[in-house]
Short mmCIF file of C-alpha atoms in Angstrom, two decimals:
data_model
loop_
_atom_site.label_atom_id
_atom_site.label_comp_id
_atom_site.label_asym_id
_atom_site.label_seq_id
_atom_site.Cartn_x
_atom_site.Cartn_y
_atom_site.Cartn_z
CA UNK F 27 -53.06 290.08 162.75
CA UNK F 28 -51.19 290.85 159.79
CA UNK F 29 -50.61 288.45 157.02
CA UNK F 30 -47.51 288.48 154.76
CA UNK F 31 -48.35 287.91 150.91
CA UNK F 32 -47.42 284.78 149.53
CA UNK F 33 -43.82 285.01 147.52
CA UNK F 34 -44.72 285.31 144.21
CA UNK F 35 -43.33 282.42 141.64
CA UNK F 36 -41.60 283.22 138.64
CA UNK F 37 -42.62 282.82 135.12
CA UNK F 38 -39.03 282.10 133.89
CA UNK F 39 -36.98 278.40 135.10
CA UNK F 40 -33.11 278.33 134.80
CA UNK F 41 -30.95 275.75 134.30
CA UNK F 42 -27.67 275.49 134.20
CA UNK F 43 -25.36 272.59 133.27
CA UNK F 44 -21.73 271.91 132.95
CA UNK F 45 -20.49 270.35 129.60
CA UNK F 46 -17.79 267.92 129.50
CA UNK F 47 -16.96 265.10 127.23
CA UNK F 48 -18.69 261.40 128.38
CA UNK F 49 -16.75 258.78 130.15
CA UNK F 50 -15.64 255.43 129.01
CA UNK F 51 -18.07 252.26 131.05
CA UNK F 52 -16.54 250.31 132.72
CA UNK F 53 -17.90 247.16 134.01
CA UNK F 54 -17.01 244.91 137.19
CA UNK F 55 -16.25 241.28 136.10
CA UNK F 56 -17.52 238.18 138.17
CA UNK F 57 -16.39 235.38 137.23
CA UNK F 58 -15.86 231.76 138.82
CA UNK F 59 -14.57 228.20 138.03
CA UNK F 60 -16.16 225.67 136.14
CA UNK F 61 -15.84 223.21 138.98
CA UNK F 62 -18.03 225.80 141.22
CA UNK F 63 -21.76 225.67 141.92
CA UNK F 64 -22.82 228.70 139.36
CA UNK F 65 -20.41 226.54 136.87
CA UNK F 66 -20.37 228.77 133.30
CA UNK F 67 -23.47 231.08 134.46
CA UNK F 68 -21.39 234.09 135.37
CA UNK F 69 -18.94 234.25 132.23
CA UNK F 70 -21.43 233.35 129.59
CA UNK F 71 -23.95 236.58 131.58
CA UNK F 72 -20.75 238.54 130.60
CA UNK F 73 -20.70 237.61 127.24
CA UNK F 74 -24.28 238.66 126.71
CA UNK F 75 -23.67 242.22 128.44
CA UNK F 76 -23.28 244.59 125.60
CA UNK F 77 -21.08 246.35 127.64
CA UNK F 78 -18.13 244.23 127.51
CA UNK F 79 -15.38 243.89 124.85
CA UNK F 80 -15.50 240.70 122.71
CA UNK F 81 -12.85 238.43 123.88
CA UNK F 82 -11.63 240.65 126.80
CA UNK F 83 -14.96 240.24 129.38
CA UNK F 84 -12.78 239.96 132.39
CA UNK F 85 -11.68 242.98 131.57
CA UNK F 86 -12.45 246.39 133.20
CA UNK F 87 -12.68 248.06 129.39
CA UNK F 88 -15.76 249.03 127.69
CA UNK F 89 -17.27 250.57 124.45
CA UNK F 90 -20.27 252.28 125.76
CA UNK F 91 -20.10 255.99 126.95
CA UNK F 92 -21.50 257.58 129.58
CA UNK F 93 -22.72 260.96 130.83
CA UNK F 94 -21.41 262.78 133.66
CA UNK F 95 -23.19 262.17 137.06
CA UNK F 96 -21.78 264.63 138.22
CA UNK F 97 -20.16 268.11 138.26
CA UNK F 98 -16.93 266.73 138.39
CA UNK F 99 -13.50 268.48 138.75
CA UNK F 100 -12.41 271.32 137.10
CA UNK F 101 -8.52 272.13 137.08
CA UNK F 102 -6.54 274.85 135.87
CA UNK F 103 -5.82 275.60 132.05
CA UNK F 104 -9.08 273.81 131.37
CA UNK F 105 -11.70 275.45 129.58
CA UNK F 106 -14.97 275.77 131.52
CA UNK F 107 -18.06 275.44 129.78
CA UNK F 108 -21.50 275.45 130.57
CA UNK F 109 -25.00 275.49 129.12
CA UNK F 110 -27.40 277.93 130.81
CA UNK F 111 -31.10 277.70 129.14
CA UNK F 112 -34.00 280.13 130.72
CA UNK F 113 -37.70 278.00 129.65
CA UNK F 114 -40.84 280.38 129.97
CA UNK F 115 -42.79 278.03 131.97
CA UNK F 116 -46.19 279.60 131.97
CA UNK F 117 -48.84 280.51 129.39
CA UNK F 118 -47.98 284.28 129.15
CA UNK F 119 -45.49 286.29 126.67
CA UNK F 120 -42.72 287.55 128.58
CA UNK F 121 -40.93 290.53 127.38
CA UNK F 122 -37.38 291.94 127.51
CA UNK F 123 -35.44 289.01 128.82
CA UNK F 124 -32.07 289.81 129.60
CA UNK F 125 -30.05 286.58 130.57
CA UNK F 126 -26.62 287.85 132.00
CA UNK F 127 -23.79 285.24 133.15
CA UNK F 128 -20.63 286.30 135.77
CA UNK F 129 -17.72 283.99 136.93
CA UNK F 130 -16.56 285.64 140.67
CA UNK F 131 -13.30 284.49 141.36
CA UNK F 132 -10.90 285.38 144.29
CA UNK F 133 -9.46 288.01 142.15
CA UNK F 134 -11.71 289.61 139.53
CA UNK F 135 -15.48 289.40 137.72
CA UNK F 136 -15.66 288.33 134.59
CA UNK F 137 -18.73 288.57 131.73
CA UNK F 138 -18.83 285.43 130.46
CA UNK F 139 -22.42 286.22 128.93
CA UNK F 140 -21.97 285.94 124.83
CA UNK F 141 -24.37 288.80 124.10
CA UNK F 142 -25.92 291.42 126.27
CA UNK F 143 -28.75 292.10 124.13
CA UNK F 144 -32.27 291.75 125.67
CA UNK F 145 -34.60 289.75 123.81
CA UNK F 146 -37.82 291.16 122.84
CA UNK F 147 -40.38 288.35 123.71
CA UNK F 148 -40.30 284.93 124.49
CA UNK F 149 -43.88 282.76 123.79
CA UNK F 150 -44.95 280.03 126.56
CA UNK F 151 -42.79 276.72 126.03
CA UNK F 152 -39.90 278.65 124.69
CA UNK F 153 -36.59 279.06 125.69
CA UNK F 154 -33.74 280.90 125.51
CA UNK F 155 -30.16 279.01 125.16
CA UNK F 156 -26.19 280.20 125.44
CA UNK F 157 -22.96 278.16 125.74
CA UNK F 158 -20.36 279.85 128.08
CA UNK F 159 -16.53 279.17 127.53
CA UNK F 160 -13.96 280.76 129.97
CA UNK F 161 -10.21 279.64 130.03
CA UNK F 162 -9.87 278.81 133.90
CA UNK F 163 -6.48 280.94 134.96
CA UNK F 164 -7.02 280.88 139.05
CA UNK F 165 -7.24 277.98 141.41
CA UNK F 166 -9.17 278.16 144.14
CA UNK F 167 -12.95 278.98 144.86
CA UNK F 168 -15.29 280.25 141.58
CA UNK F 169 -18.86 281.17 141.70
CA UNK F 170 -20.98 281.63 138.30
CA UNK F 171 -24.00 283.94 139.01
CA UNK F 172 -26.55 283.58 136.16
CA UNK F 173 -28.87 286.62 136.57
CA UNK F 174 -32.35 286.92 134.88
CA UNK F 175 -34.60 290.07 134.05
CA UNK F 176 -37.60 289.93 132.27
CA UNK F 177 -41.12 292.38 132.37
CA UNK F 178 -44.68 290.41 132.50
CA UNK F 179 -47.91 291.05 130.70
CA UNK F 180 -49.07 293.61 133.08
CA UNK F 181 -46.12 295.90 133.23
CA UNK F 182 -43.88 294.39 136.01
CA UNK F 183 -40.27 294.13 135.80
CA UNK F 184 -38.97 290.92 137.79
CA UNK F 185 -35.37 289.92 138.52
CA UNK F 186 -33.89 286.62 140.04
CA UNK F 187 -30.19 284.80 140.07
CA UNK F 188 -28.44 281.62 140.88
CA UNK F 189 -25.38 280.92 142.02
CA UNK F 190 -23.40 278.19 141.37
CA UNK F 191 -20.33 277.57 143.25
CA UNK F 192 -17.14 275.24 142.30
CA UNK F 193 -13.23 274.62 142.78
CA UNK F 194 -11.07 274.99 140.53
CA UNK F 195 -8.06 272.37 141.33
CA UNK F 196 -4.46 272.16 140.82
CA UNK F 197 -3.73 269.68 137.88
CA UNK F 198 0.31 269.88 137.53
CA UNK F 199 2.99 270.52 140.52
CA UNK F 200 5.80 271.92 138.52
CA UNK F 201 9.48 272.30 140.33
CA UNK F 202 12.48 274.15 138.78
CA UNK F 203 16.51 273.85 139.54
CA UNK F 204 18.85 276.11 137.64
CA UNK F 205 22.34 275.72 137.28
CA UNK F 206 25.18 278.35 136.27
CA UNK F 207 27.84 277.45 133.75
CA UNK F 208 31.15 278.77 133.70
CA UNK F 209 30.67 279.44 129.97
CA UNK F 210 27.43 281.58 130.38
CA UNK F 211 25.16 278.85 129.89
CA UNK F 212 22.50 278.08 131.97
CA UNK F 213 20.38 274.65 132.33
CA UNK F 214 17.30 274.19 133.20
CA UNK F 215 15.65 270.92 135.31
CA UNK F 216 11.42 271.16 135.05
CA UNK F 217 10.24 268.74 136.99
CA UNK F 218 6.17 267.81 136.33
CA UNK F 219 4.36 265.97 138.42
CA UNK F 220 0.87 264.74 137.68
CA UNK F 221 -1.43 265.46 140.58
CA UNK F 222 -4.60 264.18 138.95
CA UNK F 223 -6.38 260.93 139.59
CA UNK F 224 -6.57 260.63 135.65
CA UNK F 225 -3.41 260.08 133.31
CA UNK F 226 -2.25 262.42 130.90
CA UNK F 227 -0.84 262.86 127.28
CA UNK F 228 1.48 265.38 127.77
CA UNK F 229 1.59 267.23 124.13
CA UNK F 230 4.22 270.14 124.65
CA UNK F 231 6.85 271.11 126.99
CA UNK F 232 8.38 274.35 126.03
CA UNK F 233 10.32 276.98 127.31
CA UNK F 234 9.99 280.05 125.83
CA UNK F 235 13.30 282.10 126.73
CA UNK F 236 14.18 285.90 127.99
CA UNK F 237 15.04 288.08 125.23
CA UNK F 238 18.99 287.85 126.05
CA UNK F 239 18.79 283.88 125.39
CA UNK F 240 18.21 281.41 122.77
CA UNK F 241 17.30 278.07 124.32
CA UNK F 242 17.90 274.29 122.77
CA UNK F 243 15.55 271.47 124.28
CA UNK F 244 17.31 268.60 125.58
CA UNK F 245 15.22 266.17 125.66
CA UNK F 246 15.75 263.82 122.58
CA UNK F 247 18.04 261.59 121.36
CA UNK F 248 19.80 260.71 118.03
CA UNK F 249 18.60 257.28 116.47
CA UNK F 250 19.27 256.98 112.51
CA UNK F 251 19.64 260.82 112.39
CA UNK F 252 16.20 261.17 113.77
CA UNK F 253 15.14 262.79 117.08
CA UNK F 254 13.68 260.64 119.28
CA UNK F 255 12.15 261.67 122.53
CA UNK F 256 14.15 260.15 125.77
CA UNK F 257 9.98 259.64 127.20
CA UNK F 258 9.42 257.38 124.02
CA UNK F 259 6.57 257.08 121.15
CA UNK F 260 3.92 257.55 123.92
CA UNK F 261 4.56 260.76 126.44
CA UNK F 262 1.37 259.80 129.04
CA UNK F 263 1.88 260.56 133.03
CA UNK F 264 0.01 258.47 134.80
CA UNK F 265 -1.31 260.10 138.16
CA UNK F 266 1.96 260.73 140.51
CA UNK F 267 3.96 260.33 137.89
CA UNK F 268 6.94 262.81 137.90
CA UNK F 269 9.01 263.22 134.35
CA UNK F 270 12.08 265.37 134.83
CA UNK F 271 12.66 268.04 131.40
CA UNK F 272 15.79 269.53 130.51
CA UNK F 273 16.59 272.94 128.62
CA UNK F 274 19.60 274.90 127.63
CA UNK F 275 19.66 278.35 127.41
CA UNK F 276 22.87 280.39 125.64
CA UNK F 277 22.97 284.48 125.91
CA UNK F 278 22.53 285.90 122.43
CA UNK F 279 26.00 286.73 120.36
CA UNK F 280 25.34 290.48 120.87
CA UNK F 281 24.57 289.85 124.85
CA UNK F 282 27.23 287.33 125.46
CA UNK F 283 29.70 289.92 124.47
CA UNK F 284 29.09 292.50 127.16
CA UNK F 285 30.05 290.23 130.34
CA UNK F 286 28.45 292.68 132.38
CA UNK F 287 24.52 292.67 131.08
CA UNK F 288 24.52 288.68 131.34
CA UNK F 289 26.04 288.65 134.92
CA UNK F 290 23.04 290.49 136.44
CA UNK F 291 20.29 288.54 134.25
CA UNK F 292 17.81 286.61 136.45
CA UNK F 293 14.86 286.53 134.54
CA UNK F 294 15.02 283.26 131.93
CA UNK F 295 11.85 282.97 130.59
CA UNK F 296 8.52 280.64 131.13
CA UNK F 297 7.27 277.26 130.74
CA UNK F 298 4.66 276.22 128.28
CA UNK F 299 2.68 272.66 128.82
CA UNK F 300 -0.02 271.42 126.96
CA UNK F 301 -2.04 268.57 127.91
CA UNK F 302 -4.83 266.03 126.99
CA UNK F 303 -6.94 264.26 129.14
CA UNK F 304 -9.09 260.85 128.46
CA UNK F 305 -10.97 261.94 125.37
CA UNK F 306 -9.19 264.55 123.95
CA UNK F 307 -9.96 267.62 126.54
CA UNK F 308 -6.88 269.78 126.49
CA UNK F 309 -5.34 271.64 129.29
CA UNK F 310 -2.49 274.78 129.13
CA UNK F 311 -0.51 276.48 131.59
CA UNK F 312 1.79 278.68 131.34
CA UNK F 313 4.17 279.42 134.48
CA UNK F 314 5.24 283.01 135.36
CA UNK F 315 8.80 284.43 134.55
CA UNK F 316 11.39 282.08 136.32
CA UNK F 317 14.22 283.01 137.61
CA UNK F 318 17.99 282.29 138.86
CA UNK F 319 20.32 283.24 141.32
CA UNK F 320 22.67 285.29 139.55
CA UNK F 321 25.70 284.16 139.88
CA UNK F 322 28.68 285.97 141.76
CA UNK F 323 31.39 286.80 139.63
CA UNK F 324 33.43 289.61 141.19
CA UNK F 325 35.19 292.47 139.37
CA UNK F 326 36.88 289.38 137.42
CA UNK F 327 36.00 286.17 135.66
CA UNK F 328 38.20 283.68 134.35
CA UNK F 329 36.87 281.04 132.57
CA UNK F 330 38.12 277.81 130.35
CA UNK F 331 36.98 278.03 126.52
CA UNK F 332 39.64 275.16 126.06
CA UNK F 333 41.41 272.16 127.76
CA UNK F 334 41.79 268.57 126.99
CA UNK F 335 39.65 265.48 128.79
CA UNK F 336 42.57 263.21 129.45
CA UNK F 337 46.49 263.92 129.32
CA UNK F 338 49.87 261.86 129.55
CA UNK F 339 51.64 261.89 133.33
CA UNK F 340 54.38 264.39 133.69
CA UNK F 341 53.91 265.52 129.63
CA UNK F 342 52.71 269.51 128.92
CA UNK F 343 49.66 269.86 128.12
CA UNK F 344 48.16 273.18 126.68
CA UNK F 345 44.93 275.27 128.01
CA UNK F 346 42.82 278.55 126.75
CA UNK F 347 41.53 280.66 129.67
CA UNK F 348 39.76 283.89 128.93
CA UNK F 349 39.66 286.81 131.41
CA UNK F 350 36.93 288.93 131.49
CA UNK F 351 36.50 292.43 133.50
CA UNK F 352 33.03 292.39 134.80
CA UNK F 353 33.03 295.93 135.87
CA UNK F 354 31.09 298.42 133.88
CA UNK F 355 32.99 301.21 134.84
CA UNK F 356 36.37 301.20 135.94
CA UNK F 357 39.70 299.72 133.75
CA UNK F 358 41.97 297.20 135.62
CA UNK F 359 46.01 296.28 135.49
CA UNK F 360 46.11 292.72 135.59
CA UNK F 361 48.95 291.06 136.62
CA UNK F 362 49.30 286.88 136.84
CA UNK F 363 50.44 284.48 139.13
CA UNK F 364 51.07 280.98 138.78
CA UNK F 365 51.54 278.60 141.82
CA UNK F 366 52.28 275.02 141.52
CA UNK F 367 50.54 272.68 143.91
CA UNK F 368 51.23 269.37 144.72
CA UNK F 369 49.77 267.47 141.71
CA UNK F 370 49.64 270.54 139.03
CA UNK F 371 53.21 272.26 137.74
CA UNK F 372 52.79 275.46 135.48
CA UNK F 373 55.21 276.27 132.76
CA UNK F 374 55.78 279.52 131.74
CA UNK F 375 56.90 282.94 133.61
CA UNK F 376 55.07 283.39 136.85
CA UNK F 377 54.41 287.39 137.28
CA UNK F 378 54.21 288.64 134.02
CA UNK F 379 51.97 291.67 132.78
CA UNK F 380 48.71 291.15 131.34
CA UNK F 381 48.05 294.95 130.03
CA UNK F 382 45.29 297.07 131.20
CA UNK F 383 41.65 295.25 130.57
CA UNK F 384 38.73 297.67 129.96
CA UNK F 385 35.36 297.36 131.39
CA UNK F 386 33.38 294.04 130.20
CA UNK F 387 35.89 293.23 127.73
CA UNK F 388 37.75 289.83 127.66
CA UNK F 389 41.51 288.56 126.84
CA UNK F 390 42.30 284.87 125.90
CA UNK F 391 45.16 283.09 127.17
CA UNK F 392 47.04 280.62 126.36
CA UNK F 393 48.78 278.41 129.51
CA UNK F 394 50.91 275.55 129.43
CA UNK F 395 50.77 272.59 132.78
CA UNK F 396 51.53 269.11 134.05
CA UNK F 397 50.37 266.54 136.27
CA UNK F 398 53.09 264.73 138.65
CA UNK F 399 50.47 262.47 139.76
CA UNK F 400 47.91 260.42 137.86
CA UNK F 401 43.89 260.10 138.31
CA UNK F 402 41.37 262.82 138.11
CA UNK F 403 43.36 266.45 139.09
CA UNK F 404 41.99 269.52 139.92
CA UNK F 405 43.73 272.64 137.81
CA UNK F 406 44.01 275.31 140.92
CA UNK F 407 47.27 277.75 141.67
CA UNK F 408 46.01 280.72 139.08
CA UNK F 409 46.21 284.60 140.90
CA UNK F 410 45.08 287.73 139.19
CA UNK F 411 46.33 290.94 140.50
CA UNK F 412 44.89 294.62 140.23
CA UNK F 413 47.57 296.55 140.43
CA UNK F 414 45.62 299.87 140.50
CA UNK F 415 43.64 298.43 143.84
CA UNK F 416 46.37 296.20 144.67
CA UNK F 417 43.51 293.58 145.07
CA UNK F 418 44.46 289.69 144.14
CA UNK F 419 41.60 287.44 142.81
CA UNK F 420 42.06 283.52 143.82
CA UNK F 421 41.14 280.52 141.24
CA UNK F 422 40.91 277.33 142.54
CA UNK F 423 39.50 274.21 141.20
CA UNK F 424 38.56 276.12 138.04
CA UNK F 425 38.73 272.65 136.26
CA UNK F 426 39.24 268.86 136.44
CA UNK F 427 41.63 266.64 134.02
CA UNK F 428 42.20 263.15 133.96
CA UNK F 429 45.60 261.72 134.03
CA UNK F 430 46.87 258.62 132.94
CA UNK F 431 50.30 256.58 132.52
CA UNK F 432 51.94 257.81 129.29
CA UNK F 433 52.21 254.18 128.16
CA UNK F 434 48.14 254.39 127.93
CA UNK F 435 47.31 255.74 124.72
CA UNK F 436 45.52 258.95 124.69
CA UNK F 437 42.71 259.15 121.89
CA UNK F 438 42.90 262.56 120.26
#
């Protein structure tokens, strides 16, 4: 019969652990009335726990810290970081050690190992120790495979590994809404959410724009001609907790110029959050390039760079439109229209010739209107006409006034 050899044990133990910051105790109160049968024994055995907080025993806080129990969770834009010793646990000298640590993800392998060099010898009751770091940049499943390779007394070379398998979780849910300007500008609405079971103190929100834009941040106030943040003095999300962030991005003087360029942009740039957790641990994502629906334009745009917020019933009022070919290539006749609706009254020749317009360059123009009725009125009624294509561009609604009684004074 034959008889397998027994497996033989190695000379080297590894351990690996996971390093992460202590936890705050916390303690479960019990407490009762006086009038009850353990009377004062359950508050004054609270007083005596060294645990509590003087004067807040009832309390769930503490003072004492803790070590994980655990592995815990890992989330993205934390840094991983582990301590992986190798302990020669018999009585012989152990030669060339090579200790060699890889983090498998979904995507890629990555050397996390902070020198490759072998060591020469390592005595009985030694050890050899290394600190990993590794910026976690995937969610999903990781695996760290710690790989050892040492030769014995007599000659033999020996090789073992462990694996050590973990998720790495989803810490923010981060939603986006852009919307289009008429004068070019574009807004921005980030929407956070915290998706933890732990608050957070969120230290920066910033967008970091395209190359065509230069963005302003939205999201302060001014109190005694300070900036004050609209979250307050203390900018924690508690778990669920959405905060909404808003940005505004302009084109760049020598982009805004050249209509067409800034008409086709869709790329705006990327969020950058940073983050702190309980004691200090810090978290950063970055998202990928977002991006907009470019708006539709046509061959032309006309846009208001002018008009007032309230005017007098039945009194002329004055607006600036500007006119902009959005075609790169081809020069248009423009020719405008004015139609009077039932509310809104143009003054001024209907018809007349606006001169030829060459590609993505703009006119200005200067219109005069009133309002038979009063309330809120929509300024509609302006046509453009092409006169080499005989094509007519429509523009409707391209604005809202309010009217009021002309015996309301109108602040200027």
């Amino acid at each position: 019969m034959e008889v397998n050899p027994p497996k033989q044990e190695h000379l080297l133990a590894l351990k690996v652990m996971r390093l992460t910051k202590p936890t705050l105790f916390t303690n479960i109160p019990v407490t009762c009335e006086d009038r009850d049968l353990p009377g004062d024994l359950f508050n004054q055995l609270m007083k005596d726990d060294p645990s509590t907080v003087n004067g807040a025993e009832t309390l769930m806080l503490g003072e004492m810290l803790t070590l994980p129990q655990n592995f815990g969770n890992i989330f993205l834009g934390e840094t991983f970081s582990s301590y992986i010793s190798v302990h020669n646990d018999s009585n012989q000298i152990v030669k060339d050690i090579l200790v060699k640590a890889d983090l498998q993800t979904s995507s890629q392998r990555l050397n996390l190992s902070a020198s490759n060099a072998t060591v020469a010898e390592l005595k009985s009751d030694c050890c050899i120790d290394d600190v990993i770091h590794h910026e976690v940049k995937e969610i999903g499943t990781h695996i760290l495979v710690c790989a050892v390779s040492y030769t014995t007394q007599s000659g033999e070379k020996m090789y073992f590994r462990k694996f050590f398998k973990f998720q790495v979780l989803k810490p923010l849910d981060v939603k986006t809404k852009f919307y289009n300007a008429e004068t070019d500008e574009v807004f921005l609405e980030a929407q956070i959410q915290n998706i933890t079971t732990s608050p957070m103190f969120m230290e920066k929100v910033s967008l970091e724009p395209s190359m065509m834009y230069n963005v302003v941040e939205l999201n302060t106030v001014k109190q005694v001609g300070e900036g004050v943040s609209t979250f307050g003095s203390r900018t924690y999300l508690q778990p669920l907790d959405t905060r909404q962030y808003l940005y505004c991005l302009k084109p760049k003087q020598e982009f805004a110029e050249k209509a067409g360029i800034i008409k086709g942009v869709t790329v705006i740039g990327k969020l950058d959050i940073v983050w702190k957790t309980n004691l200090g641990e810090r978290g950063r994502l970055q998202t990928s390039q977002l991006q907009r629906m470019a708006p539709g334009y046509g061959d032309v745009r006309l846009s208001l760079e002018a008009i007032p917020d309230t005017v007098n019933l039945e009194e002329p009022f004055h607006i600036t439109c500007k006119i902009t070919n959005c075609s790169s290539e081809r020069t248009m006749d423009l020719v405008l229209e004015m139609c009077n609706t039932n509310s809104i009254h143009w003054c001024g020749v209907s018809g007349r010739q606006l001169g030829k317009l060459n590609p993505s360059s703009s006119l200005y123009l200067a219109l005069t209107l009133l309002s038979s009725v009063q309330g809120l009125q929509s300024v509609s009624g302006l046509r453009l006409t092409d006169t080499f294509l005989k094509r007519t561009y429509e523009y409707d609604d391209i604005a809202q006034v309010c009217v009021v009684s002309s015996t309301i004074q109108v602040e200027g």
